[in-house]
Coordinates of C-alpha atoms in Angstrom, one line a residue:
M1 CA 9.4 -5.8 8.9
G2 CA 12.3 -4.7 11.2
K3 CA 12.7 -7.3 14.4
Q4 CA 13.8 -4.3 16.8
S5 CA 13.3 -0.9 16.7
Q6 CA 17.3 0.1 17.2
Y7 CA 20.0 -0.8 15.0
D8 CA 23.4 0.1 15.0
I9 CA 23.1 1.4 11.4
V10 CA 20.3 2.2 8.9
V11 CA 20.7 2.0 5.2
I12 CA 17.8 4.2 3.0
G13 CA 17.6 2.6 -0.5
A14 CA 18.4 -1.2 -1.7
G15 CA 20.0 0.0 -5.0
H16 CA 23.4 -1.0 -6.0
A17 CA 24.9 1.9 -3.3
G18 CA 22.3 0.3 -0.8
C19 CA 23.1 -3.4 -1.2
E20 CA 27.1 -2.9 -1.0
A21 CA 26.7 -0.7 2.0
A22 CA 24.2 -2.7 4.1
L23 CA 25.9 -6.2 3.4
A24 CA 29.3 -3.8 4.2
S25 CA 28.2 -3.2 7.9
S26 CA 26.3 -6.3 8.5
R27 CA 29.3 -8.4 7.5
L28 CA 31.4 -6.5 9.8
G29 CA 29.2 -7.8 12.7
L30 CA 27.1 -4.7 13.1
A31 CA 22.9 -4.8 13.5
T32 CA 22.1 -3.1 10.2
L33 CA 18.7 -2.4 8.8
V34 CA 17.7 -1.3 5.1
V35 CA 14.4 0.4 4.4
T36 CA 13.3 0.1 0.8
M37 CA 10.4 1.6 -1.1
S38 CA 10.1 -2.4 -2.7
L39 CA 11.3 -5.8 -2.1
D40 CA 10.7 -6.7 -5.5
T41 CA 13.3 -3.8 -6.9
I42 CA 16.1 -4.6 -4.8
G43 CA 19.4 -4.1 -6.8
Q44 CA 17.3 -3.0 -9.8
M45 CA 19.0 -2.1 -13.0
S46 CA 16.9 0.9 -13.8
C47 CA 18.7 1.7 -16.9
N48 CA 21.0 -0.5 -19.0
P49 CA 21.0 -4.3 -18.3
A50 CA 24.9 -4.2 -17.7
I51 CA 28.1 -3.8 -15.3
G52 CA 31.4 -2.8 -16.5
G53 CA 33.0 -1.0 -19.0
I54 CA 36.1 1.4 -19.5
A55 CA 37.1 2.4 -16.0
K56 CA 33.8 1.2 -14.4
G57 CA 35.2 -2.5 -14.4
H58 CA 38.0 -1.4 -12.5
L59 CA 35.8 -0.1 -9.9
V60 CA 33.7 -3.5 -9.7
K61 CA 37.1 -5.4 -9.3
E62 CA 38.0 -3.2 -6.2
I63 CA 34.8 -3.3 -5.0
D64 CA 35.1 -7.3 -5.2
A65 CA 38.9 -7.1 -3.9
L66 CA 37.8 -5.3 -0.8
G67 CA 34.9 -8.1 -0.4
G68 CA 32.2 -6.4 -1.6
E69 CA 29.5 -8.2 -3.8
M70 CA 28.8 -6.8 -7.2
A71 CA 31.3 -8.6 -9.3
K72 CA 30.0 -12.0 -7.6
A73 CA 26.8 -11.0 -8.7
I74 CA 27.6 -10.2 -12.1
D75 CA 29.4 -13.4 -12.9
E76 CA 26.5 -15.6 -11.6
T77 CA 23.9 -13.8 -13.8
G78 CA 25.9 -12.5 -16.7
I79 CA 24.9 -13.6 -20.1
Q80 CA 27.5 -11.7 -22.4
F81 CA 30.9 -11.2 -21.4
R82 CA 33.4 -8.8 -23.1
T83 CA 36.5 -6.9 -22.9
L84 CA 36.6 -3.4 -24.0
N85 CA 39.5 -1.8 -25.7
S86 CA 41.5 -5.4 -25.3
S87 CA 43.7 -4.1 -28.6
K88 CA 45.0 -1.0 -26.5
G89 CA 46.9 -1.1 -23.2
P90 CA 46.3 -3.0 -20.1
S91 CA 45.4 0.0 -18.2
V92 CA 42.5 1.3 -20.4
R93 CA 41.1 -2.3 -20.8
G94 CA 37.5 -2.8 -19.4
T95 CA 35.5 -5.7 -18.6
R96 CA 31.7 -5.4 -19.1
A97 CA 28.9 -7.7 -18.7
Q98 CA 25.0 -7.9 -20.2
A99 CA 23.0 -9.1 -17.1
D100 CA 20.0 -11.1 -16.8
R101 CA 18.1 -7.9 -15.6
T102 CA 15.7 -10.2 -13.4
L103 CA 18.3 -12.7 -12.2
Y104 CA 20.9 -10.0 -11.0
R105 CA 17.8 -8.5 -9.1
Q106 CA 17.0 -11.7 -7.8
R107 CA 20.4 -12.5 -6.7
M108 CA 21.0 -9.4 -5.0
R109 CA 17.9 -9.8 -3.3
R110 CA 18.8 -13.4 -1.6
A111 CA 22.2 -11.7 -0.9
L112 CA 20.6 -9.2 1.5
E113 CA 18.0 -11.6 2.8
G114 CA 20.5 -14.2 3.5
A115 CA 23.1 -12.0 5.4
E116 CA 23.3 -12.2 9.3
N117 CA 22.8 -9.1 11.3
L118 CA 20.3 -7.8 8.3
D119 CA 16.9 -6.9 8.4
V120 CA 15.2 -5.6 5.3
V121 CA 11.8 -3.6 5.7
E122 CA 9.8 -2.2 3.0
G123 CA 8.8 1.6 3.5
V124 CA 9.3 5.1 2.8
V125 CA 11.5 6.8 5.0
E126 CA 10.6 10.9 5.3
K127 CA 12.4 12.3 8.2
L128 CA 16.0 12.0 9.2
L129 CA 16.0 12.3 13.2
V130 CA 19.1 14.3 14.9
N131 CA 20.4 15.2 18.4
D132 CA 21.1 18.6 18.6
G133 CA 20.9 19.5 15.2
S134 CA 24.2 17.7 14.7
R135 CA 24.2 14.2 15.3
I136 CA 22.3 11.3 13.9
R137 CA 20.0 9.2 16.1
G138 CA 17.7 7.8 13.5
V139 CA 14.7 7.6 10.7
E140 CA 11.3 8.2 10.9
L141 CA 8.9 6.2 8.2
S142 CA 5.7 7.6 6.4
T143 CA 3.7 5.4 8.8
G144 CA 5.1 7.2 11.6
R145 CA 7.3 4.1 12.6
T146 CA 10.9 4.9 14.1
F147 CA 14.0 3.1 13.9
G148 CA 17.0 4.8 16.1
A149 CA 20.2 4.4 14.5
R150 CA 24.3 5.3 15.6
A151 CA 24.5 6.0 11.8
V152 CA 22.6 6.3 8.9
I153 CA 23.6 5.5 5.3
V154 CA 21.2 7.5 2.5
T155 CA 21.3 5.8 -0.9
T156 CA 18.2 6.9 -2.5
G157 CA 19.4 7.2 -6.3
T158 CA 17.1 9.4 -8.3
F159 CA 14.1 9.2 -6.1
L160 CA 14.8 12.4 -3.8
N161 CA 12.0 14.7 -5.6
G162 CA 11.9 12.5 -8.9
L163 CA 10.2 14.0 -11.6
M164 CA 9.7 12.0 -15.1
H165 CA 9.3 13.4 -18.1
I166 CA 8.0 11.9 -21.3
G167 CA 7.3 14.4 -23.7
S168 CA 4.6 17.1 -22.6
K169 CA 3.8 14.6 -19.8
N170 CA 5.4 15.0 -16.2
L171 CA 4.9 12.6 -13.3
P172 CA 6.4 12.2 -10.2
G173 CA 8.7 9.3 -9.5
G174 CA 12.5 8.6 -9.1
R175 CA 12.0 5.2 -12.0
A176 CA 9.0 3.6 -14.1
D177 CA 6.2 2.4 -11.8
D178 CA 8.0 4.0 -8.4
K179 CA 7.0 6.7 -6.6
P180 CA 9.4 9.7 -5.5
S181 CA 10.9 10.8 -1.9
I182 CA 9.9 14.2 -1.4
A183 CA 9.7 14.3 2.2
L184 CA 13.2 13.0 2.9
S185 CA 14.8 15.7 0.6
D186 CA 12.9 18.3 2.4
S187 CA 14.3 16.6 5.5
L188 CA 17.8 16.7 4.2
R189 CA 17.5 20.6 3.3
E190 CA 16.3 21.3 6.9
L191 CA 19.3 19.8 8.2
G192 CA 21.3 22.5 6.2
L193 CA 23.0 20.5 3.4
N194 CA 22.8 22.3 -0.1
M195 CA 21.4 20.6 -3.1
G196 CA 21.2 20.8 -6.2
R197 CA 19.1 19.3 -9.2
L198 CA 20.6 16.5 -12.4
K199 CA 18.7 15.0 -14.7
T200 CA 19.2 11.3 -16.2
G201 CA 17.3 9.3 -18.9
T202 CA 16.6 6.1 -20.2
C203 CA 15.7 4.3 -23.4
P204 CA 12.5 2.7 -24.5
R205 CA 12.4 -1.0 -24.4
L206 CA 11.8 -2.9 -27.3
D207 CA 9.8 -5.8 -28.2
S208 CA 12.5 -8.5 -29.7
R209 CA 9.7 -10.3 -31.7
T210 CA 9.2 -7.1 -33.7
I211 CA 13.0 -6.9 -34.7
D212 CA 14.3 -7.9 -38.1
Y213 CA 18.1 -9.2 -36.8
S214 CA 18.7 -10.6 -40.3
R215 CA 19.6 -7.1 -41.3
L216 CA 21.8 -6.3 -38.3
E217 CA 25.3 -6.5 -37.4
R218 CA 25.9 -9.3 -34.9
Q219 CA 28.2 -8.7 -31.7
D220 CA 29.0 -11.9 -29.9
G221 CA 30.9 -12.3 -26.6
D222 CA 34.7 -13.2 -26.0
N223 CA 35.2 -17.0 -26.3
E224 CA 37.2 -16.9 -23.2
I225 CA 35.4 -15.5 -20.7
K226 CA 37.1 -13.0 -17.9
S227 CA 35.3 -13.0 -14.8
F228 CA 35.2 -10.0 -12.6
S229 CA 35.4 -11.5 -9.2
F230 CA 38.9 -12.7 -8.4
S231 CA 37.4 -15.9 -6.8
T232 CA 35.2 -17.0 -9.5
T233 CA 37.0 -20.0 -11.0
Y234 CA 35.2 -20.2 -14.4
I235 CA 32.0 -19.3 -15.9
K236 CA 30.1 -21.6 -18.1
R237 CA 26.8 -20.2 -19.0
K238 CA 24.8 -19.7 -22.4
Q239 CA 26.2 -16.4 -23.6
V240 CA 23.6 -14.7 -25.8
P241 CA 24.4 -12.2 -29.2
C242 CA 23.8 -8.4 -29.0
H243 CA 23.1 -6.6 -32.5
I244 CA 24.4 -3.2 -33.8
T245 CA 22.4 -0.9 -35.8
Y246 CA 22.5 2.9 -36.5
T247 CA 20.5 5.9 -36.9
N248 CA 20.2 7.9 -40.2
E249 CA 19.4 11.2 -41.5
A250 CA 15.4 10.3 -41.6
T251 CA 15.7 9.3 -38.1
H252 CA 17.6 13.0 -37.3
G253 CA 14.9 14.4 -39.5
I254 CA 12.2 13.5 -37.2
I255 CA 13.9 14.2 -34.1
R256 CA 14.5 17.8 -35.5
D257 CA 11.4 18.3 -36.2
N258 CA 9.5 17.6 -32.9
L259 CA 12.6 19.1 -30.6
D260 CA 9.3 21.6 -29.4
R261 CA 8.0 18.7 -28.1
S262 CA 11.0 17.5 -26.0
P263 CA 10.8 18.9 -22.6
L264 CA 14.8 18.9 -22.6
F265 CA 14.6 21.7 -25.3
S266 CA 11.6 23.3 -24.4
G267 CA 12.7 24.2 -21.0
K268 CA 10.6 22.2 -18.8
I269 CA 13.7 20.1 -17.6
K270 CA 16.0 22.1 -15.4
G271 CA 18.3 19.7 -14.1
I272 CA 21.8 19.3 -15.8
G273 CA 22.2 16.3 -17.5
P274 CA 25.1 13.5 -18.0
R275 CA 27.4 15.1 -20.7
Y276 CA 28.9 11.6 -21.8
C277 CA 25.9 9.5 -22.1
P278 CA 23.7 12.6 -23.6
S279 CA 20.4 11.7 -25.0
I280 CA 19.6 11.0 -28.7
E281 CA 17.8 14.7 -29.4
D282 CA 20.9 16.0 -27.3
K283 CA 23.3 14.1 -30.1
V284 CA 21.3 15.5 -32.9
V285 CA 21.6 18.9 -31.7
K286 CA 25.1 19.0 -30.7
F287 CA 26.8 17.0 -33.4
P288 CA 24.5 17.9 -36.8
H289 CA 27.5 16.9 -38.9
R290 CA 27.2 13.3 -37.9
A291 CA 25.2 11.1 -40.4
R292 CA 24.2 8.3 -38.2
H293 CA 24.9 7.3 -34.1
Q294 CA 25.5 3.7 -33.2
V295 CA 23.0 1.5 -31.3
F296 CA 23.5 -1.5 -29.6
L297 CA 20.3 -4.1 -29.2
E298 CA 20.9 -5.5 -25.6
P299 CA 18.4 -8.3 -24.5
E300 CA 17.3 -7.9 -21.1
G301 CA 17.7 -11.7 -20.4
Y302 CA 17.0 -15.1 -21.2
D303 CA 13.5 -15.3 -20.7
T304 CA 12.3 -11.7 -22.0
D305 CA 11.4 -10.3 -25.1
W306 CA 12.5 -7.0 -23.6
V307 CA 15.2 -5.0 -25.5
Y308 CA 17.5 -2.3 -24.8
P309 CA 18.5 0.0 -27.4
N310 CA 21.9 1.4 -25.7
G311 CA 22.5 4.9 -27.3
L312 CA 18.6 5.6 -27.5
S313 CA 18.0 7.5 -24.7
T314 CA 15.2 9.9 -25.0
S315 CA 12.2 11.8 -23.6
L316 CA 10.6 12.7 -26.5
P317 CA 6.6 12.1 -26.9
E318 CA 5.9 8.4 -27.4
D319 CA 4.4 8.9 -30.5
V320 CA 7.6 10.6 -32.1
Q321 CA 9.9 7.7 -30.1
I322 CA 8.0 5.0 -32.4
K323 CA 8.3 7.3 -35.2
F324 CA 12.0 7.6 -35.6
L325 CA 12.7 4.2 -34.2
R326 CA 10.9 3.0 -37.2
T327 CA 13.5 4.7 -39.8
I328 CA 16.2 2.5 -37.9
E329 CA 17.5 -0.5 -39.8
G330 CA 16.0 -3.7 -38.6
L331 CA 13.7 -1.5 -36.4
D332 CA 11.2 -0.5 -39.2
K333 CA 8.0 -2.6 -37.6
V334 CA 9.1 -2.3 -34.2
E335 CA 6.9 -2.0 -31.2
I336 CA 7.9 -0.7 -27.7
F337 CA 7.1 -2.0 -24.5
R338 CA 7.8 1.2 -22.6
P339 CA 8.8 4.6 -23.4
G340 CA 12.1 6.3 -22.7
Y341 CA 11.7 9.2 -20.3
A342 CA 13.9 11.5 -18.6
V343 CA 14.4 12.0 -14.8
E344 CA 15.1 15.0 -12.8
Y345 CA 16.2 14.5 -9.0
D346 CA 17.4 16.5 -6.2
F347 CA 21.4 15.9 -5.0
V348 CA 23.5 17.0 -2.4
F349 CA 26.7 19.0 -3.0
P350 CA 29.6 16.1 -2.4
T351 CA 32.0 19.0 -1.1
Q352 CA 29.9 18.9 1.9
L353 CA 31.3 15.1 2.5
R354 CA 34.5 13.9 4.2
S355 CA 36.4 11.1 2.4
T356 CA 34.4 8.8 4.6
L357 CA 31.5 9.9 2.9
E358 CA 30.1 11.3 6.6
T359 CA 28.3 14.7 6.3
K360 CA 30.5 17.4 7.5
L361 CA 27.5 18.8 9.0
I362 CA 25.7 15.8 10.6
E363 CA 27.7 13.3 12.7
G364 CA 26.9 9.6 11.6
L365 CA 25.2 10.7 8.1
F366 CA 26.9 9.2 5.3
L367 CA 25.5 9.6 2.0
A368 CA 26.4 7.4 -1.2
G369 CA 25.2 6.7 -4.8
Q370 CA 23.4 9.2 -7.1
I371 CA 22.4 11.4 -4.1
N372 CA 26.3 12.6 -4.6
G373 CA 25.6 13.5 -8.1
T374 CA 27.5 10.5 -9.6
S375 CA 26.1 8.4 -12.4
G376 CA 26.1 4.2 -12.8
Y377 CA 25.9 1.6 -11.1
E378 CA 29.4 0.5 -10.4
E379 CA 30.0 4.3 -8.8
A380 CA 27.2 4.0 -6.7
A381 CA 28.4 0.1 -5.5
A382 CA 31.7 2.1 -5.1
Q383 CA 30.7 4.7 -2.9
G384 CA 28.1 2.3 -1.2
I385 CA 30.8 -0.2 0.1
I386 CA 33.1 2.5 1.3
A387 CA 30.3 4.4 3.4
G388 CA 29.2 0.9 4.5
I389 CA 32.7 0.2 6.1
N390 CA 33.2 3.8 7.4
A391 CA 29.6 4.0 9.0
A392 CA 30.8 0.6 10.9
C393 CA 34.2 2.2 11.8
K394 CA 32.3 5.1 13.1
V395 CA 30.1 2.9 15.4
K396 CA 32.9 0.8 16.3
G397 CA 35.1 3.6 17.1
R398 CA 37.9 2.6 14.7
P399 CA 39.7 4.6 12.6
P400 CA 38.1 5.7 9.2
F401 CA 38.9 3.7 5.9
I402 CA 40.2 5.9 3.1
L403 CA 41.4 5.1 0.1
D404 CA 43.7 7.7 -1.8
R405 CA 44.1 8.6 -5.5
T406 CA 47.3 6.4 -5.9
E407 CA 45.6 3.1 -4.3
A408 CA 42.4 3.1 -6.5
Y409 CA 40.0 4.1 -8.7
I410 CA 37.7 4.5 -5.8
G411 CA 40.0 6.5 -4.3
V412 CA 39.8 9.2 -7.3
L413 CA 36.1 8.7 -7.6
I414 CA 35.7 10.0 -3.9
D415 CA 38.6 12.5 -3.7
D416 CA 37.2 14.3 -6.8
L417 CA 33.6 14.3 -5.3
V418 CA 34.9 15.9 -2.2
T419 CA 37.7 18.2 -3.3
K420 CA 36.2 19.2 -6.7
G421 CA 32.5 18.4 -6.2
T422 CA 30.1 18.4 -9.5
E423 CA 28.1 19.7 -11.3
E424 CA 26.6 17.5 -13.9
P425 CA 26.6 13.8 -13.3
Y426 CA 29.7 12.8 -12.5
R427 CA 31.1 9.6 -14.3
M428 CA 34.0 7.3 -14.2
F429 CA 37.3 7.6 -17.0
T430 CA 40.3 6.1 -16.8
S431 CA 41.7 9.6 -17.9
R432 CA 40.3 10.9 -14.5
A433 CA 43.6 8.5 -12.7
E434 CA 47.1 10.2 -12.9
Y435 CA 48.4 6.8 -11.9
R436 CA 46.4 4.4 -14.1
L437 CA 49.3 2.2 -15.1
I438 CA 49.5 1.0 -11.4
L439 CA 45.7 1.2 -11.0
R440 CA 44.7 -1.7 -13.7
E441 CA 42.0 -4.0 -13.5
D442 CA 44.2 -7.2 -13.4
N443 CA 46.0 -6.0 -10.4
A444 CA 43.1 -5.0 -8.2
D445 CA 43.1 -7.8 -5.6
L446 CA 47.2 -7.0 -5.6
R447 CA 46.3 -3.6 -4.6
L448 CA 43.5 -4.1 -2.3
T449 CA 42.9 -7.5 -1.0
E450 CA 45.5 -7.0 2.0
K451 CA 43.2 -4.1 3.1
G452 CA 40.2 -5.8 2.7
F453 CA 41.3 -8.5 5.1
N454 CA 43.5 -7.2 7.6
V455 CA 41.8 -3.4 7.7
V456 CA 38.8 -3.7 7.0
G457 CA 37.6 -7.3 7.4
L458 CA 35.4 -8.1 4.4
V459 CA 37.4 -10.7 3.0
D460 CA 37.4 -14.3 4.2
E461 CA 40.0 -16.1 5.0
S462 CA 39.8 -18.6 2.2
T463 CA 39.6 -15.6 -0.6
Y464 CA 42.7 -14.2 1.1
N465 CA 44.6 -17.6 1.3
D466 CA 44.1 -17.8 -2.5
F467 CA 45.1 -14.5 -2.7
L468 CA 48.3 -15.4 -1.0
E469 CA 49.2 -18.3 -3.4
K470 CA 48.4 -15.9 -6.4
K471 CA 50.9 -13.6 -4.7
R472 CA 53.6 -16.4 -4.2
L473 CA 53.3 -17.6 -7.9
M474 CA 53.8 -14.4 -9.5
E475 CA 56.7 -13.2 -7.3
R476 CA 58.3 -16.7 -7.8
E477 CA 57.8 -16.4 -11.6
L478 CA 59.0 -12.7 -11.9
R479 CA 62.5 -14.2 -9.6
W480 CA 63.2 -16.6 -12.2
L481 CA 62.4 -14.4 -15.3
G482 CA 64.9 -12.2 -13.8
G483 CA 67.7 -14.6 -12.4
T484 CA 67.3 -16.8 -15.8
K485 CA 69.9 -15.7 -18.1
L486 CA 69.9 -16.8 -21.8
R487 CA 73.0 -17.3 -23.7
P488 CA 73.6 -16.8 -27.8
T489 CA 74.4 -20.6 -28.0
D490 CA 73.7 -22.4 -31.7
E491 CA 70.6 -23.7 -30.2
T492 CA 69.1 -20.8 -28.9
L493 CA 69.5 -18.6 -31.6
K494 CA 67.9 -21.3 -33.9
D495 CA 64.9 -21.2 -31.2
M496 CA 64.6 -17.6 -31.6
Q497 CA 65.0 -17.3 -35.4
R498 CA 62.0 -20.2 -35.6
L499 CA 60.0 -18.3 -33.1
R500 CA 61.1 -14.7 -35.1
L501 CA 62.0 -13.5 -31.4
G502 CA 64.8 -11.5 -33.3
E503 CA 68.6 -11.6 -32.4
L504 CA 70.8 -12.3 -29.7
K505 CA 74.2 -10.6 -29.6
K506 CA 74.9 -11.1 -25.8
S507 CA 73.7 -12.9 -22.6
L508 CA 70.3 -11.6 -21.6
T509 CA 67.8 -12.1 -18.8
L510 CA 64.2 -13.8 -20.0
K511 CA 62.6 -10.5 -18.3
E512 CA 65.0 -8.7 -20.3
L513 CA 63.9 -10.3 -23.5
L514 CA 60.4 -10.3 -22.3
R515 CA 60.4 -6.5 -22.5
R516 CA 61.2 -6.7 -26.4
P517 CA 58.2 -5.6 -28.8
G518 CA 56.3 -8.4 -29.9
V519 CA 57.7 -11.0 -27.4
D520 CA 55.1 -12.9 -25.2
I521 CA 55.6 -14.6 -22.2
G522 CA 54.5 -17.8 -24.0
S523 CA 57.6 -17.8 -26.2
V524 CA 60.2 -17.0 -23.4
Y525 CA 58.7 -19.8 -21.5
G526 CA 59.4 -22.0 -24.8
L527 CA 62.8 -20.7 -25.5
A528 CA 63.8 -21.4 -21.8
K529 CA 62.3 -25.1 -22.2
R530 CA 60.0 -24.7 -19.2
D531 CA 56.4 -25.7 -19.2
F532 CA 54.1 -22.9 -19.4
L533 CA 51.5 -24.0 -16.6
L534 CA 50.6 -20.5 -15.4
P535 CA 46.9 -19.5 -15.2
E536 CA 46.2 -16.9 -18.0
D537 CA 45.2 -14.0 -15.7
I538 CA 48.6 -14.5 -14.1
A539 CA 50.8 -14.7 -17.0
S540 CA 49.2 -11.6 -18.4
S541 CA 49.9 -9.9 -15.3
I542 CA 53.3 -10.8 -15.2
E543 CA 53.5 -9.7 -18.7
T544 CA 52.2 -6.5 -18.1
D545 CA 54.5 -5.7 -15.3
V546 CA 57.7 -6.7 -16.8
K547 CA 56.9 -5.1 -20.4
S548 CA 56.2 -1.7 -18.2
E549 CA 58.3 -1.8 -15.6
G550 CA 59.9 1.6 -16.7
Y551 CA 56.9 3.4 -16.5
I552 CA 56.0 1.5 -13.5
K553 CA 58.5 2.7 -11.5
R554 CA 58.3 6.0 -12.7
Q555 CA 54.7 6.3 -11.8
T556 CA 55.1 4.4 -8.4
E557 CA 57.4 7.3 -7.6
E558 CA 55.3 9.7 -8.5
A559 CA 52.5 8.1 -6.3
R560 CA 55.1 8.3 -3.3
R561 CA 55.4 11.8 -3.9
F562 CA 51.8 12.3 -4.0
R563 CA 51.0 10.3 -0.6
R564 CA 54.1 12.3 1.2
M565 CA 52.0 15.0 0.5
E566 CA 48.8 13.3 1.8
G567 CA 50.7 12.7 4.5
L568 CA 50.7 16.3 5.8
K569 CA 48.1 16.5 7.9
I570 CA 45.9 19.6 8.4
P571 CA 44.6 20.0 12.0
E572 CA 40.4 19.5 11.7
G573 CA 39.8 22.8 13.9
L574 CA 42.4 24.9 11.9
V575 CA 41.1 28.4 12.1
Y576 CA 42.3 29.5 9.0
E577 CA 41.8 33.2 9.8
E578 CA 45.1 33.1 11.5
V579 CA 47.1 31.7 8.9
P580 CA 48.9 34.8 7.6
G581 CA 48.8 36.0 3.9
L582 CA 45.8 33.9 2.8
S583 CA 43.0 35.9 0.5
T584 CA 39.9 36.1 1.8
E585 CA 38.4 34.0 -1.2
I586 CA 40.9 30.9 -0.2
K587 CA 39.9 31.3 3.3
Q588 CA 36.8 31.0 2.6
K589 CA 37.2 27.7 0.2
L590 CA 39.4 25.9 3.3
R591 CA 37.0 27.3 5.8
Q592 CA 34.1 25.5 3.7
M593 CA 36.0 22.2 2.2
R594 CA 38.2 21.6 5.8
P595 CA 40.8 19.6 3.8
L596 CA 42.4 16.6 5.4
S597 CA 45.6 17.2 4.1
I598 CA 48.1 19.5 1.9
G599 CA 47.5 17.1 -0.8
Q600 CA 44.0 17.7 -0.8
A601 CA 43.8 21.1 -0.3
S602 CA 46.0 21.5 -3.7
R603 CA 43.4 20.1 -5.3
I604 CA 40.8 22.4 -4.5
S605 CA 40.1 25.0 -6.9
G606 CA 41.6 28.0 -6.5
V607 CA 43.9 27.1 -3.7
T608 CA 47.3 28.2 -5.4
P609 CA 50.7 27.0 -4.6
A610 CA 51.7 30.3 -2.9
A611 CA 48.6 29.8 -0.5
L612 CA 50.1 26.1 0.1
S613 CA 53.4 27.4 0.9
M614 CA 51.9 30.1 3.7
L615 CA 49.7 27.2 5.1
M616 CA 52.7 25.0 5.5
V617 CA 54.7 27.8 7.0
H618 CA 51.8 28.5 9.3
L619 CA 51.3 24.9 10.3
R620 CA 55.1 24.2 10.9
K621 CA 55.0 27.6 13.1
V622 CA 52.1 26.1 15.4
G623 CA 53.4 22.8 15.4
A624 CA 51.3 20.9 13.6
L625 CA 53.7 19.5 10.7

């Protein structure tokens, strides 16, 4: 149990958002309490046993650069690592790793239980306690016990008023074998927060012993493993294969014949589901022209027979699930450990939050994760670390920590939520980031480690010194490439012909040569007779920076213009009724959203360029700009 009754910060929930939030605040020296329904489900992977992916890998590496835990945890517990989109440009590549579900959960629990300034208590929070209806002062558990707090972070995932569906059956719960949190949902409503209803789903869990892998396509991980954490030196652990199979017309026929038994199509499920991760019944209905859908069979760990069939999320009855599964190649004798199910849950419309993830209505109350309408472990963890940092800033009286869209995918994620909101589970994509060429996975440390060390204080000195050494090395090599000229001597021309690097009609720098299509950094070093001793990650970053220099300069200038707009601050207490020329609708939106800057106001749906001009004229007139 909690060792005291008063804490600086209380975190409700110990999923991916809760873990990052609690570790951030406790590492910043604040007395932190985590309240979780079960100690055994700290860091639980409720859906697929994997971390990362396209754009999601960016978030994990940014969390790491700021001093978070997720990247280190997956590096220590991953059982298959792959780089997705490896044949495409560096801005859209993504690192993904299968995890041993049990080892990952145990790793996160150890992190929390071993942290200083951090207590963990098993219990159910039923009520948020406030002073005068506007300032958080603590939480009340179902047992009646209360804990005082100067800030509270709610990270309840899918548990708020959670309802699980399997065919015609529905059971209260936010996850298999876990009860929902109903009273806390009511408490949030009573505080005046507007809430909606979302739906997500998960796949059946298969018995590996009943799968015929000899008939399936094997998918191994990368030979050269790329870690998530910038502080991980190497990963040397047994890697396990996944396998690929496909649905077929027989599968789809069974699903179509039983749509009347699907809670998704019978009207029992009211919540809006994830557009980009639909259930198999959704796929069959919405894409009738597709003869098959890919299924990835992902092992859940080293010492388990549980297999996750990624791509087969469903809430059909269990008998239908086993029937359609057995039409799939390699699964004709499959048995299931647990059927797939859908879960509906309450969420808070995120436009009611500040960019710090503090609610505008209740001072000191922060929300992070699926409660804000997002989906995915990575999106949750990213919000968790920002909420933890800002709750700590709030308690310490420090300026808030906000990342904008030019600095990080985390900035894109949070800005999208608080300015645009969401009516369906929000998932991060590279296409959401306007400045994705300068927001790559490989340079997350270069973008954020300085902030993690000097501004936030979560990055330790040893990690920071390693970062500085990497930065110095990159700067030195870039200077050498830009300052070393190659002249068209006979020897050089012969070497270029041997390396198939094209012609050289005049002197040019090594950097200019590296910009040529088909020329890689190793060949350039060989041509210059310089030993190529750069670590692979540094060499890759240098090559990307050189080859994309023109595009990067253009995007950097666009980012500079964006920051200028963000720098035009709007006073928090501005009375929009006093701004001449604004329509009633726009005044209402600005009053509701309370944007921090002209830039943020410009991203609110319906706020026109003309309205922004009138707003800026008024701000200059009153001396605010």
